[in-house]
mmCIF file of C-alpha atoms and ligand atoms in Angstrom:
data_model
loop_
_atom_site.group_PDB
_atom_site.id
_atom_site.type_symbol
_atom_site.label_atom_id
_atom_site.label_comp_id
_atom_site.label_asym_id
_atom_site.label_seq_id
_atom_site.Cartn_x
_atom_site.Cartn_y
_atom_site.Cartn_z
ATOM 1 C CA UNK A 1 43.956 364.846 131.980
ATOM 2 C CA UNK A 2 46.860 367.019 130.787
ATOM 3 C CA UNK A 3 49.530 365.245 128.829
ATOM 4 C CA UNK A 4 53.369 366.942 129.133
ATOM 5 C CA UNK A 5 55.337 366.954 126.736
ATOM 6 C CA UNK A 6 58.624 366.300 127.724
ATOM 7 C CA UNK A 7 62.170 367.390 126.238
ATOM 8 C CA UNK A 8 64.417 365.175 128.242
ATOM 9 C CA UNK A 9 68.632 365.004 128.046
ATOM 10 C CA UNK A 10 70.725 362.314 128.393
ATOM 11 C CA UNK A 11 69.793 358.127 127.696
ATOM 12 C CA UNK A 12 72.220 357.229 129.600
ATOM 13 C CA UNK A 13 72.307 355.016 132.230
ATOM 14 C CA UNK A 14 70.757 356.775 134.707
ATOM 15 C CA UNK A 15 68.613 358.734 131.659
ATOM 16 C CA UNK A 16 67.907 355.776 130.433
ATOM 17 C CA UNK A 17 66.183 354.067 133.350
ATOM 18 C CA UNK A 18 64.672 357.299 133.760
ATOM 19 C CA UNK A 19 63.240 357.988 130.236
ATOM 20 C CA UNK A 20 61.763 354.327 130.340
ATOM 21 C CA UNK A 21 59.757 355.028 133.277
ATOM 22 C CA UNK A 22 59.064 358.515 132.664
ATOM 23 C CA UNK A 23 57.648 356.994 129.675
ATOM 24 C CA UNK A 24 54.387 355.268 131.463
ATOM 25 C CA UNK A 25 53.068 358.269 132.884
ATOM 26 C CA UNK A 26 49.831 358.075 131.453
ATOM 27 C CA UNK A 27 50.644 362.317 131.574
ATOM 28 C CA UNK A 28 53.706 362.590 129.645
ATOM 29 C CA UNK A 29 54.643 362.837 126.311
ATOM 30 C CA UNK A 30 58.172 362.450 125.586
ATOM 31 C CA UNK A 31 58.018 365.151 122.697
ATOM 32 C CA UNK A 32 62.048 365.132 122.046
ATOM 33 C CA UNK A 33 64.936 364.004 122.975
ATOM 34 C CA UNK A 34 68.482 365.881 123.865
ATOM 35 C CA UNK A 35 71.944 363.613 124.002
ATOM 36 C CA UNK A 36 74.879 364.453 121.894
ATOM 37 C CA UNK A 37 75.470 360.749 120.767
ATOM 38 C CA UNK A 38 72.244 360.627 119.694
ATOM 39 C CA UNK A 39 73.168 357.420 117.638
ATOM 40 C CA UNK A 40 72.741 355.736 120.963
ATOM 41 C CA UNK A 41 70.107 358.482 122.291
ATOM 42 C CA UNK A 42 67.886 356.674 118.814
ATOM 43 C CA UNK A 43 68.895 353.487 119.885
ATOM 44 C CA UNK A 44 67.271 354.128 123.834
ATOM 45 C CA UNK A 45 64.077 355.486 122.072
ATOM 46 C CA UNK A 46 63.835 352.330 119.925
ATOM 47 C CA UNK A 47 64.434 350.390 122.366
ATOM 48 C CA UNK A 48 61.332 352.023 124.831
ATOM 49 C CA UNK A 49 59.134 351.927 121.868
ATOM 50 C CA UNK A 50 59.353 355.792 121.847
ATOM 51 C CA UNK A 51 57.502 355.815 118.010
ATOM 52 C CA UNK A 52 56.894 359.475 117.868
ATOM 53 C CA UNK A 53 59.536 361.197 120.463
ATOM 54 C CA UNK A 54 62.808 363.158 117.690
ATOM 55 C CA UNK A 55 66.079 362.989 118.829
ATOM 56 C CA UNK A 56 67.987 365.866 118.556
ATOM 57 C CA UNK A 57 71.583 366.444 119.942
ATOM 58 C CA UNK A 58 71.246 370.240 121.474
ATOM 59 C CA UNK A 59 68.913 372.081 123.604
ATOM 60 C CA UNK A 60 68.489 374.768 121.708
ATOM 61 C CA UNK A 61 67.778 372.341 118.603
ATOM 62 C CA UNK A 62 64.723 371.120 120.132
ATOM 63 C CA UNK A 63 63.238 374.546 121.679
ATOM 64 C CA UNK A 64 63.602 376.133 118.208
ATOM 65 C CA UNK A 65 62.095 372.804 116.410
ATOM 66 C CA UNK A 66 59.072 371.788 119.389
ATOM 67 C CA UNK A 67 56.787 372.771 121.787
ATOM 68 C CA UNK A 68 57.371 371.113 125.054
ATOM 69 C CA UNK A 69 56.492 372.022 128.677
ATOM 70 C CA UNK A 70 59.078 370.179 130.713
ATOM 71 C CA UNK A 71 62.721 370.144 130.725
ATOM 72 C CA UNK A 72 64.004 366.692 131.843
ATOM 73 C CA UNK A 73 68.225 366.678 132.700
ATOM 74 C CA UNK A 74 69.999 363.737 133.146
ATOM 75 C CA UNK A 75 73.462 364.753 131.203
ATOM 76 C CA UNK A 76 76.672 364.993 132.810
ATOM 77 C CA UNK A 77 77.265 366.834 136.114
ATOM 78 C CA UNK A 78 78.998 370.114 133.867
ATOM 79 C CA UNK A 79 75.472 370.681 131.775
ATOM 80 C CA UNK A 80 73.062 370.711 134.571
ATOM 81 C CA UNK A 81 73.813 374.430 134.747
ATOM 82 C CA UNK A 82 73.719 376.271 131.969
ATOM 83 C CA UNK A 83 70.898 373.326 130.793
ATOM 84 C CA UNK A 84 68.589 374.471 133.056
ATOM 85 C CA UNK A 85 68.475 377.969 131.958
ATOM 86 C CA UNK A 86 68.127 377.646 129.552
ATOM 87 C CA UNK A 87 65.316 375.105 130.186
ATOM 88 C CA UNK A 88 64.568 378.447 132.612
ATOM 89 C CA UNK A 89 64.596 381.678 130.392
ATOM 90 C CA UNK A 90 62.883 379.222 127.832
ATOM 91 C CA UNK A 91 60.071 379.485 130.100
ATOM 92 C CA UNK A 92 59.991 375.781 131.030
ATOM 93 C CA UNK A 93 60.325 373.107 134.049
ATOM 94 C CA UNK A 94 63.375 371.604 134.686
ATOM 95 C CA UNK A 95 63.986 368.162 136.606
ATOM 96 C CA UNK A 96 67.480 368.202 137.319
ATOM 97 C CA UNK A 97 69.255 365.551 138.406
ATOM 98 C CA UNK A 98 72.397 366.554 141.053
ATOM 99 C CA UNK A 99 74.198 368.585 141.204
ATOM 100 C CA UNK A 100 71.702 371.180 140.218
ATOM 101 C CA UNK A 101 75.022 372.719 139.067
ATOM 102 C CA UNK A 102 78.982 372.818 138.998
ATOM 103 C CA UNK A 103 80.016 376.868 139.353
ATOM 104 C CA UNK A 104 78.329 378.489 141.959
ATOM 105 C CA UNK A 105 76.994 381.003 139.467
ATOM 106 C CA UNK A 106 74.929 378.789 138.143
ATOM 107 C CA UNK A 107 73.661 377.900 141.340
ATOM 108 C CA UNK A 108 72.834 381.025 142.001
ATOM 109 C CA UNK A 109 71.513 381.713 139.104
ATOM 110 C CA UNK A 110 69.107 378.735 139.302
ATOM 111 C CA UNK A 111 68.194 380.324 142.556
ATOM 112 C CA UNK A 112 67.218 383.233 141.118
ATOM 113 C CA UNK A 113 65.783 382.680 137.961
ATOM 114 C CA UNK A 114 63.170 380.297 139.301
ATOM 115 C CA UNK A 115 62.617 383.153 142.526
ATOM 116 C CA UNK A 116 61.595 385.842 140.490
ATOM 117 C CA UNK A 117 59.054 383.178 137.621
ATOM 118 C CA UNK A 118 57.474 381.335 140.654
ATOM 119 C CA UNK A 119 55.237 379.128 138.489
ATOM 120 C CA UNK A 120 58.213 377.568 137.406
ATOM 121 C CA UNK A 121 58.888 374.501 138.771
ATOM 122 C CA UNK A 122 61.978 372.808 139.043
ATOM 123 C CA UNK A 123 63.378 370.100 141.230
ATOM 124 C CA UNK A 124 67.141 368.989 142.101
ATOM 125 C CA UNK A 125 66.914 364.404 142.191
ATOM 126 C CA UNK A 126 67.620 363.983 145.621
ATOM 127 C CA UNK A 127 66.999 360.596 145.242
ATOM 128 C CA UNK A 128 67.026 359.055 149.111
ATOM 129 C CA UNK A 129 64.055 361.839 149.733
ATOM 130 C CA UNK A 130 61.875 359.204 148.708
ATOM 131 C CA UNK A 131 63.313 356.459 150.337
ATOM 132 C CA UNK A 132 60.997 354.503 152.800
ATOM 133 C CA UNK A 133 63.350 353.932 155.853
ATOM 134 C CA UNK A 134 64.217 358.333 155.294
ATOM 135 C CA UNK A 135 60.984 358.809 155.540
ATOM 136 C CA UNK A 136 60.475 356.125 158.739
ATOM 137 C CA UNK A 137 63.626 357.796 160.294
ATOM 138 C CA UNK A 138 62.337 361.921 159.251
ATOM 139 C CA UNK A 139 58.833 360.529 161.020
ATOM 140 C CA UNK A 140 60.936 359.759 164.052
ATOM 141 C CA UNK A 141 62.635 363.235 164.649
ATOM 142 C CA UNK A 142 59.613 364.525 163.492
ATOM 143 C CA UNK A 143 57.730 362.737 166.439
ATOM 144 C CA UNK A 144 61.521 363.212 169.353
ATOM 145 C CA UNK A 145 62.158 359.492 168.980
ATOM 146 C CA UNK A 146 64.670 360.248 169.612
ATOM 147 C CA UNK A 147 64.293 363.550 172.047
ATOM 148 C CA UNK A 148 67.103 366.994 171.109
ATOM 149 C CA UNK A 149 69.130 365.047 168.077
ATOM 150 C CA UNK A 150 73.300 365.894 169.497
ATOM 151 C CA UNK A 151 74.852 363.931 166.898
ATOM 152 C CA UNK A 152 75.158 362.407 163.479
ATOM 153 C CA UNK A 153 76.803 360.452 161.094
ATOM 154 C CA UNK A 154 75.908 359.321 157.287
ATOM 155 C CA UNK A 155 78.476 358.764 155.360
ATOM 156 C CA UNK A 156 78.368 357.870 151.028
ATOM 157 C CA UNK A 157 81.398 355.371 150.280
ATOM 158 C CA UNK A 158 80.926 354.349 146.812
ATOM 159 C CA UNK A 159 82.849 353.436 143.979
ATOM 160 C CA UNK A 160 81.090 355.579 141.321
ATOM 161 C CA UNK A 161 81.092 353.433 138.274
ATOM 162 C CA UNK A 162 83.712 354.743 136.267
ATOM 163 C CA UNK A 163 83.758 352.400 133.804
ATOM 164 C CA UNK A 164 84.299 353.512 129.317
ATOM 165 C CA UNK A 165 82.055 356.089 128.374
ATOM 166 C CA UNK A 166 81.578 357.230 131.826
ATOM 167 C CA UNK A 167 85.412 358.173 131.795
ATOM 168 C CA UNK A 168 83.802 361.734 132.329
ATOM 169 C CA UNK A 169 83.119 361.026 136.743
ATOM 170 C CA UNK A 170 87.702 361.524 136.956
ATOM 171 C CA UNK A 171 87.884 364.807 135.050
ATOM 172 C CA UNK A 172 86.876 367.705 137.013
ATOM 173 C CA UNK A 173 85.993 370.197 133.756
ATOM 174 C CA UNK A 174 82.781 367.286 133.699
ATOM 175 C CA UNK A 175 82.273 365.694 137.651
ATOM 176 C CA UNK A 176 82.429 369.104 138.810
ATOM 177 C CA UNK A 177 83.375 367.963 142.607
ATOM 178 C CA UNK A 178 82.635 365.301 144.906
ATOM 179 C CA UNK A 179 80.906 366.376 146.432
ATOM 180 C CA UNK A 180 77.708 366.615 143.448
ATOM 181 C CA UNK A 181 78.905 363.198 142.315
ATOM 182 C CA UNK A 182 77.591 361.798 144.485
ATOM 183 C CA UNK A 183 78.126 362.378 148.796
ATOM 184 C CA UNK A 184 75.766 365.150 148.109
ATOM 185 C CA UNK A 185 73.555 362.642 148.813
ATOM 186 C CA UNK A 186 73.900 361.770 152.674
ATOM 187 C CA UNK A 187 74.766 366.109 152.983
ATOM 188 C CA UNK A 188 70.456 365.376 151.655
ATOM 189 C CA UNK A 189 69.683 362.818 153.860
ATOM 190 C CA UNK A 190 71.423 364.763 156.903
ATOM 191 C CA UNK A 191 70.117 368.476 156.586
ATOM 192 C CA UNK A 192 66.073 365.885 154.952
ATOM 193 C CA UNK A 193 66.600 364.492 159.486
ATOM 194 C CA UNK A 194 67.684 367.621 160.626
ATOM 195 C CA UNK A 195 65.676 370.328 159.587
ATOM 196 C CA UNK A 196 62.783 369.062 161.541
ATOM 197 C CA UNK A 197 65.373 370.837 165.156
ATOM 198 C CA UNK A 198 67.256 372.942 163.185
ATOM 199 C CA UNK A 199 68.811 374.603 160.353
ATOM 200 C CA UNK A 200 72.808 374.167 160.163
ATOM 201 C CA UNK A 201 74.961 377.594 160.200
ATOM 202 C CA UNK A 202 78.612 376.452 159.835
ATOM 203 C CA UNK A 203 80.860 373.740 157.743
ATOM 204 C CA UNK A 204 84.327 373.158 158.709
ATOM 205 C CA UNK A 205 85.604 369.996 156.106
ATOM 206 C CA UNK A 206 89.486 368.714 155.041
ATOM 207 C CA UNK A 207 89.415 366.488 151.245
ATOM 208 C CA UNK A 208 92.275 364.586 150.061
ATOM 209 C CA UNK A 209 93.132 362.578 147.038
ATOM 210 C CA UNK A 210 93.582 359.090 146.810
ATOM 211 C CA UNK A 211 95.140 358.726 143.620
ATOM 212 C CA UNK A 212 93.818 355.125 142.994
ATOM 213 C CA UNK A 213 91.560 355.653 139.500
ATOM 214 C CA UNK A 214 92.583 358.896 138.761
ATOM 215 C CA UNK A 215 89.682 361.455 140.003
ATOM 216 C CA UNK A 216 91.091 364.554 139.581
ATOM 217 C CA UNK A 217 88.950 366.150 142.017
ATOM 218 C CA UNK A 218 89.400 365.149 145.221
ATOM 219 C CA UNK A 219 87.577 362.143 145.768
ATOM 220 C CA UNK A 220 87.985 361.947 149.790
ATOM 221 C CA UNK A 221 85.595 364.511 151.780
ATOM 222 C CA UNK A 222 85.476 365.040 155.798
ATOM 223 C CA UNK A 223 82.431 367.388 156.084
ATOM 224 C CA UNK A 224 81.468 367.916 159.641
ATOM 225 C CA UNK A 225 78.313 370.541 159.776
ATOM 226 C CA UNK A 226 76.723 373.107 163.141
ATOM 227 C CA UNK A 227 73.434 373.614 163.309
ATOM 228 C CA UNK A 228 71.690 376.420 165.412
ATOM 229 C CA UNK A 229 71.289 373.959 168.130
ATOM 230 C CA UNK A 230 74.482 373.349 169.003
ATOM 231 C CA UNK A 231 73.833 370.050 166.987
ATOM 232 C CA UNK A 232 76.589 368.196 164.775
ATOM 233 C CA UNK A 233 76.915 366.035 161.670
ATOM 234 C CA UNK A 234 79.472 364.499 159.780
ATOM 235 C CA UNK A 235 80.081 363.016 156.587
ATOM 236 C CA UNK A 236 82.419 360.794 155.407
ATOM 237 C CA UNK A 237 82.480 360.267 152.283
ATOM 238 C CA UNK A 238 84.755 359.046 149.295
ATOM 239 C CA UNK A 239 83.744 358.108 145.927
ATOM 240 C CA UNK A 240 86.757 356.836 144.849
ATOM 241 C CA UNK A 241 87.160 353.123 146.588
ATOM 242 C CA UNK A 242 85.196 351.349 149.073
ATOM 243 C CA UNK A 243 84.310 347.680 149.930
ATOM 244 C CA UNK A 244 80.497 347.506 149.692
ATOM 245 C CA UNK A 245 78.058 350.441 149.492
ATOM 246 C CA UNK A 246 78.934 352.703 152.652
ATOM 247 C CA UNK A 247 75.641 354.865 153.851
ATOM 248 C CA UNK A 248 75.853 354.303 157.457
ATOM 249 C CA UNK A 249 73.796 356.390 159.981
ATOM 250 C CA UNK A 250 74.120 357.459 163.553
ATOM 251 C CA UNK A 251 71.944 359.516 165.823
ATOM 252 C CA UNK A 252 72.188 360.317 169.327
ATOM 253 C CA UNK A 253 69.668 361.907 170.890
ATOM 254 C CA UNK A 254 68.896 362.927 174.223
ATOM 255 C CA UNK A 255 66.561 359.494 175.300
ATOM 256 C CA UNK A 256 67.606 357.092 171.779
ATOM 257 C CA UNK A 257 69.543 356.124 169.132
ATOM 258 C CA UNK A 258 69.242 354.447 166.023
ATOM 259 C CA UNK A 259 72.297 352.687 163.525
ATOM 260 C CA UNK A 260 71.933 351.700 159.846
ATOM 261 C CA UNK A 261 74.709 350.179 159.123
ATOM 262 C CA UNK A 262 74.029 348.642 155.213
ATOM 263 C CA UNK A 263 77.320 346.785 155.254
ATOM 264 C CA UNK A 264 76.052 343.641 157.575
ATOM 265 C CA UNK A 265 73.499 340.992 157.512
ATOM 266 C CA UNK A 266 69.663 341.733 157.033
ATOM 267 C CA UNK A 267 68.622 341.629 159.803
ATOM 268 C CA UNK A 268 71.103 343.365 161.720
ATOM 269 C CA UNK A 269 71.269 346.448 159.069
ATOM 270 C CA UNK A 270 68.789 348.467 161.749
ATOM 271 C CA UNK A 271 69.053 349.253 165.172
ATOM 272 C CA UNK A 272 67.400 351.769 167.157
ATOM 273 C CA UNK A 273 66.568 353.163 170.977
ATOM 274 C CA UNK A 274 64.691 355.453 172.664
ATOM 275 C CA UNK A 275 64.657 355.402 176.197
ATOM 276 C CA UNK A 276 60.529 354.152 176.311
ATOM 277 C CA UNK A 277 60.672 350.764 174.353
ATOM 278 C CA UNK A 278 61.780 347.490 175.592
ATOM 279 C CA UNK A 279 63.144 349.238 178.733
ATOM 280 C CA UNK A 280 65.535 351.520 177.208
ATOM 281 C CA UNK A 281 67.647 348.213 174.666
ATOM 282 C CA UNK A 282 69.103 348.512 171.069
ATOM 283 C CA UNK A 283 66.529 346.855 169.662
ATOM 284 C CA UNK A 284 66.998 345.384 165.968
ATOM 285 C CA UNK A 285 63.396 345.365 164.163
ATOM 286 C CA UNK A 286 64.349 343.143 161.545
ATOM 287 C CA UNK A 287 65.135 340.616 164.199
ATOM 288 C CA UNK A 288 63.877 341.095 167.141
ATOM 289 C CA UNK A 289 59.791 340.909 167.541
ATOM 290 C CA UNK A 290 59.067 344.859 170.054
ATOM 291 C CA UNK A 291 56.246 344.820 171.903
ATOM 292 C CA UNK A 292 54.156 348.097 171.089
ATOM 293 C CA UNK A 293 51.981 350.207 169.458
ATOM 294 C CA UNK A 294 54.396 353.199 168.042
ATOM 295 C CA UNK A 295 53.477 353.326 164.954
ATOM 296 C CA UNK A 296 57.284 354.598 164.119
ATOM 297 C CA UNK A 297 58.763 351.887 165.148
ATOM 298 C CA UNK A 298 55.740 349.047 163.195
ATOM 299 C CA UNK A 299 57.263 351.273 160.016
ATOM 300 C CA UNK A 300 60.169 349.140 160.571
ATOM 301 C CA UNK A 301 59.633 345.706 158.555
ATOM 302 C CA UNK A 302 61.924 343.123 156.394
ATOM 303 C CA UNK A 303 60.078 344.229 153.612
ATOM 304 C CA UNK A 304 60.990 347.887 153.917
ATOM 305 C CA UNK A 305 63.179 349.815 150.872
ATOM 306 C CA UNK A 306 66.650 350.100 151.949
ATOM 307 C CA UNK A 307 68.123 353.224 151.444
ATOM 308 C CA UNK A 308 71.185 350.574 149.694
ATOM 309 C CA UNK A 309 68.296 347.731 148.229
ATOM 310 C CA UNK A 310 69.515 346.174 145.053
ATOM 311 C CA UNK A 311 65.520 347.821 143.799
ATOM 312 C CA UNK A 312 66.707 351.247 144.664
ATOM 313 C CA UNK A 313 66.342 352.932 141.191
ATOM 314 C CA UNK A 314 63.493 351.208 139.971
ATOM 315 C CA UNK A 315 61.190 351.986 142.781
ATOM 316 C CA UNK A 316 62.668 355.215 143.848
ATOM 317 C CA UNK A 317 62.303 356.285 140.311
ATOM 318 C CA UNK A 318 58.943 356.191 140.100
ATOM 319 C CA UNK A 319 58.316 358.362 142.903
ATOM 320 C CA UNK A 320 60.862 360.732 142.520
ATOM 321 C CA UNK A 321 58.754 361.309 138.677
ATOM 322 C CA UNK A 322 55.513 361.686 140.246
ATOM 323 C CA UNK A 323 56.663 363.899 142.972
ATOM 324 C CA UNK A 324 57.391 366.142 140.007
ATOM 325 C CA UNK A 325 54.384 366.204 138.675
ATOM 326 C CA UNK A 326 52.849 366.400 141.201
ATOM 327 C CA UNK A 327 54.519 369.424 142.117
ATOM 328 C CA UNK A 328 54.397 371.300 138.291
ATOM 329 C CA UNK A 329 50.571 369.891 138.430
ATOM 330 C CA UNK A 330 49.529 371.874 141.486
ATOM 331 C CA UNK A 331 51.111 374.875 140.883
ATOM 332 C CA UNK A 332 53.630 374.100 144.325
ATOM 333 C CA UNK A 333 57.047 373.919 145.163
ATOM 334 C CA UNK A 334 58.338 371.090 145.506
ATOM 335 C CA UNK A 335 60.933 371.261 148.546
ATOM 336 C CA UNK A 336 63.883 369.196 146.122
ATOM 337 C CA UNK A 337 62.837 373.063 144.323
ATOM 338 C CA UNK A 338 66.378 375.003 143.326
ATOM 339 C CA UNK A 339 65.248 377.001 145.756
ATOM 340 C CA UNK A 340 64.166 374.747 148.491
ATOM 341 C CA UNK A 341 67.173 372.492 148.213
ATOM 342 C CA UNK A 342 69.777 375.569 147.707
ATOM 343 C CA UNK A 343 71.209 374.064 151.673
ATOM 344 C CA UNK A 344 72.204 370.706 150.007
ATOM 345 C CA UNK A 345 74.204 372.972 147.369
ATOM 346 C CA UNK A 346 75.617 375.840 149.294
ATOM 347 C CA UNK A 347 77.010 373.037 152.079
ATOM 348 C CA UNK A 348 78.782 371.738 149.004
ATOM 349 C CA UNK A 349 79.713 374.890 148.314
ATOM 350 C CA UNK A 350 81.477 375.743 151.622
ATOM 351 C CA UNK A 351 82.243 372.543 152.024
ATOM 352 C CA UNK A 352 85.148 373.732 149.692
ATOM 353 C CA UNK A 353 85.790 376.635 151.045
ATOM 354 C CA UNK A 354 86.431 374.378 153.807
ATOM 355 C CA UNK A 355 88.367 372.378 152.502
ATOM 356 C CA UNK A 356 90.977 375.170 150.082
ATOM 357 C CA UNK A 357 91.657 377.638 153.419
ATOM 358 C CA UNK A 358 91.626 375.717 156.112
ATOM 359 C CA UNK A 359 88.978 377.582 157.684
ATOM 360 C CA UNK A 360 85.049 377.060 159.267
ATOM 361 C CA UNK A 361 82.725 378.425 156.693
ATOM 362 C CA UNK A 362 79.422 380.147 157.717
ATOM 363 C CA UNK A 363 75.997 379.369 156.182
ATOM 364 C CA UNK A 364 74.448 381.326 154.126
ATOM 365 C CA UNK A 365 77.891 382.078 152.937
ATOM 366 C CA UNK A 366 78.917 385.353 153.679
ATOM 367 C CA UNK A 367 79.893 388.216 150.433
ATOM 368 C CA UNK A 368 84.066 387.249 150.131
ATOM 369 C CA UNK A 369 82.973 383.853 150.269
ATOM 370 C CA UNK A 370 80.225 384.061 147.728
ATOM 371 C CA UNK A 371 83.024 386.105 146.092
ATOM 372 C CA UNK A 372 85.092 383.646 146.377
ATOM 373 C CA UNK A 373 83.014 380.622 145.848
ATOM 374 C CA UNK A 374 82.770 381.884 142.000
ATOM 375 C CA UNK A 375 86.920 381.265 141.584
ATOM 376 C CA UNK A 376 86.698 377.258 142.821
HETATM 377 N N1 LIG B 1 69.683 360.890 141.455
HETATM 378 C C1 LIG B 1 70.938 360.034 141.661
HETATM 379 O O1 LIG B 1 70.838 358.155 142.811
HETATM 380 C C2 LIG B 1 71.896 359.603 140.441
HETATM 381 C C3 LIG B 1 72.011 358.128 139.722
HETATM 382 C C4 LIG B 1 73.169 358.137 138.427
HETATM 383 C C5 LIG B 1 73.373 359.171 138.132
HETATM 384 N N2 LIG B 1 72.705 360.003 138.989
HETATM 385 C C6 LIG B 1 73.110 361.587 137.793
HETATM 386 O O2 LIG B 1 72.608 361.490 136.712
HETATM 387 C C7 LIG B 1 73.294 362.023 135.534
HETATM 388 C C8 LIG B 1 74.093 360.766 134.243
HETATM 389 O O3 LIG B 1 74.772 360.192 134.354
HETATM 390 P P1 LIG B 1 74.738 358.718 134.081
HETATM 391 O O4 LIG B 1 75.381 358.003 135.046
HETATM 392 O O5 LIG B 1 73.266 358.087 133.805
HETATM 393 O O6 LIG B 1 75.936 359.321 133.043
HETATM 394 P P2 LIG B 1 76.427 358.839 131.416
HETATM 395 O O7 LIG B 1 77.936 358.957 131.221
HETATM 396 O O8 LIG B 1 75.313 357.037 131.782
HETATM 397 O O9 LIG B 1 75.060 358.913 130.930
HETATM 398 C C9 LIG B 1 75.252 361.125 130.398
HETATM 399 C C10 LIG B 1 74.780 360.669 129.114
HETATM 400 O O10 LIG B 1 75.224 362.342 128.276
HETATM 401 C C11 LIG B 1 74.668 361.938 127.104
HETATM 402 N N3 LIG B 1 75.316 363.654 127.085
HETATM 403 C C12 LIG B 1 77.041 363.876 127.531
HETATM 404 N N4 LIG B 1 77.076 365.021 127.080
HETATM 405 C C13 LIG B 1 75.840 365.464 126.450
HETATM 406 C C14 LIG B 1 75.405 366.752 126.092
HETATM 407 N N5 LIG B 1 76.363 368.011 126.144
HETATM 408 N N6 LIG B 1 74.415 367.193 125.991
HETATM 409 C C15 LIG B 1 72.743 366.202 126.094
HETATM 410 N N7 LIG B 1 73.790 365.152 127.010
HETATM 411 C C16 LIG B 1 74.863 364.529 126.843
HETATM 412 C C17 LIG B 1 75.956 360.369 126.465
HETATM 413 O O11 LIG B 1 75.764 360.606 125.591
HETATM 414 C C18 LIG B 1 75.089 359.795 127.809
HETATM 415 O O12 LIG B 1 74.018 359.733 127.053
HETATM 416 C C19 LIG B 1 75.187 362.806 136.339
HETATM 417 O O13 LIG B 1 74.323 363.430 136.260
HETATM 418 C C20 LIG B 1 74.269 361.637 137.332
HETATM 419 O O14 LIG B 1 75.312 361.990 137.862
HETATM 420 C C21 LIG B 1 71.874 360.785 139.741
#
């Protein structure tokens, strides 16, 4: 099997987990690790047992001194854009942690380069794409279990870790904005779920600052997305404070509905209804005995990994790695490539414009809004 040589950037909280997992893949060789804190990176490399791996402080040095095929980016948000563009311009495939970029120009350049150079594969790590509950839910929407979905709500309220060396998550110049810092996970879920039925056409958003932990950009967001078929999505986001991890989902359709509440006891977290099952009553699949041969219903078992599960990081990281390596080896674009996932980023830029100028922003962005997005 071909050995993919990887240049891995960023050995912090998420990076060290990914590096450990990635180094277990037999087809992968970690050629060089880039981290501006080389002492810390050397420690991580040693702990993982990567004897042949070099450590440098800059991607440019790694490119000059080593041969590799893939650049794997897990540095803080504001470096994703520039580092991915350097990598792509040097003919490397790019795995990029979310957000793809913190400037609209870098976001556009990533799309342009990968569209012109089809042989270059890319992926933005919208990790809930790999979650079993989200996959089961997407199959339900696709198979019209809920009929036509009219309303959907997915929240992301979670106090991001700003301890010690993670203080960068407070600053606009490194973190970018709160959507890129985490709320885009909820947006990605909304987009993936609704993609079977319709496409987003406009965004209205408000944002505010809690002034609690000192976030420079607004940590609180309310984002309303209108779809071509008239359906509407709402996302309530807050990266500053929350009691628990709020990933609330509420789907309401013409013949069914679904609720996931991450902050109640496990057996009551999920409930759904459908006009053909149990006489249309709300059922709790982890609690109730549901008498149906419907495979979509049967996929909900108490062992199912939920999006708020403690195992999420470990398990989904492996799936994400596998997914990207398959995209590279099969020369097929991932649905998470810079181009294919661009609507998630566009909704983020539209939300920022909407909040700043108090207006409804059409998708795709008009020429005028594109210019305004460059000034955000
Ligand atoms: N997809 C997900 O669910 C998920 C989860 C957590 C974090 N993330 C993303 O992962 C990234 C890293 O987050 P984290 O929590 O691990 O942060 P972290 O602060 O723990 O780690 C960042 C690492 O990057 C290094 N670094 C800083 N500037 C650098 C530069 N210019 N070049 C190379 N390395 C540099 C730091 O020394 C540190 O080792 C962020 O973009 C974050 O959004 C994604």
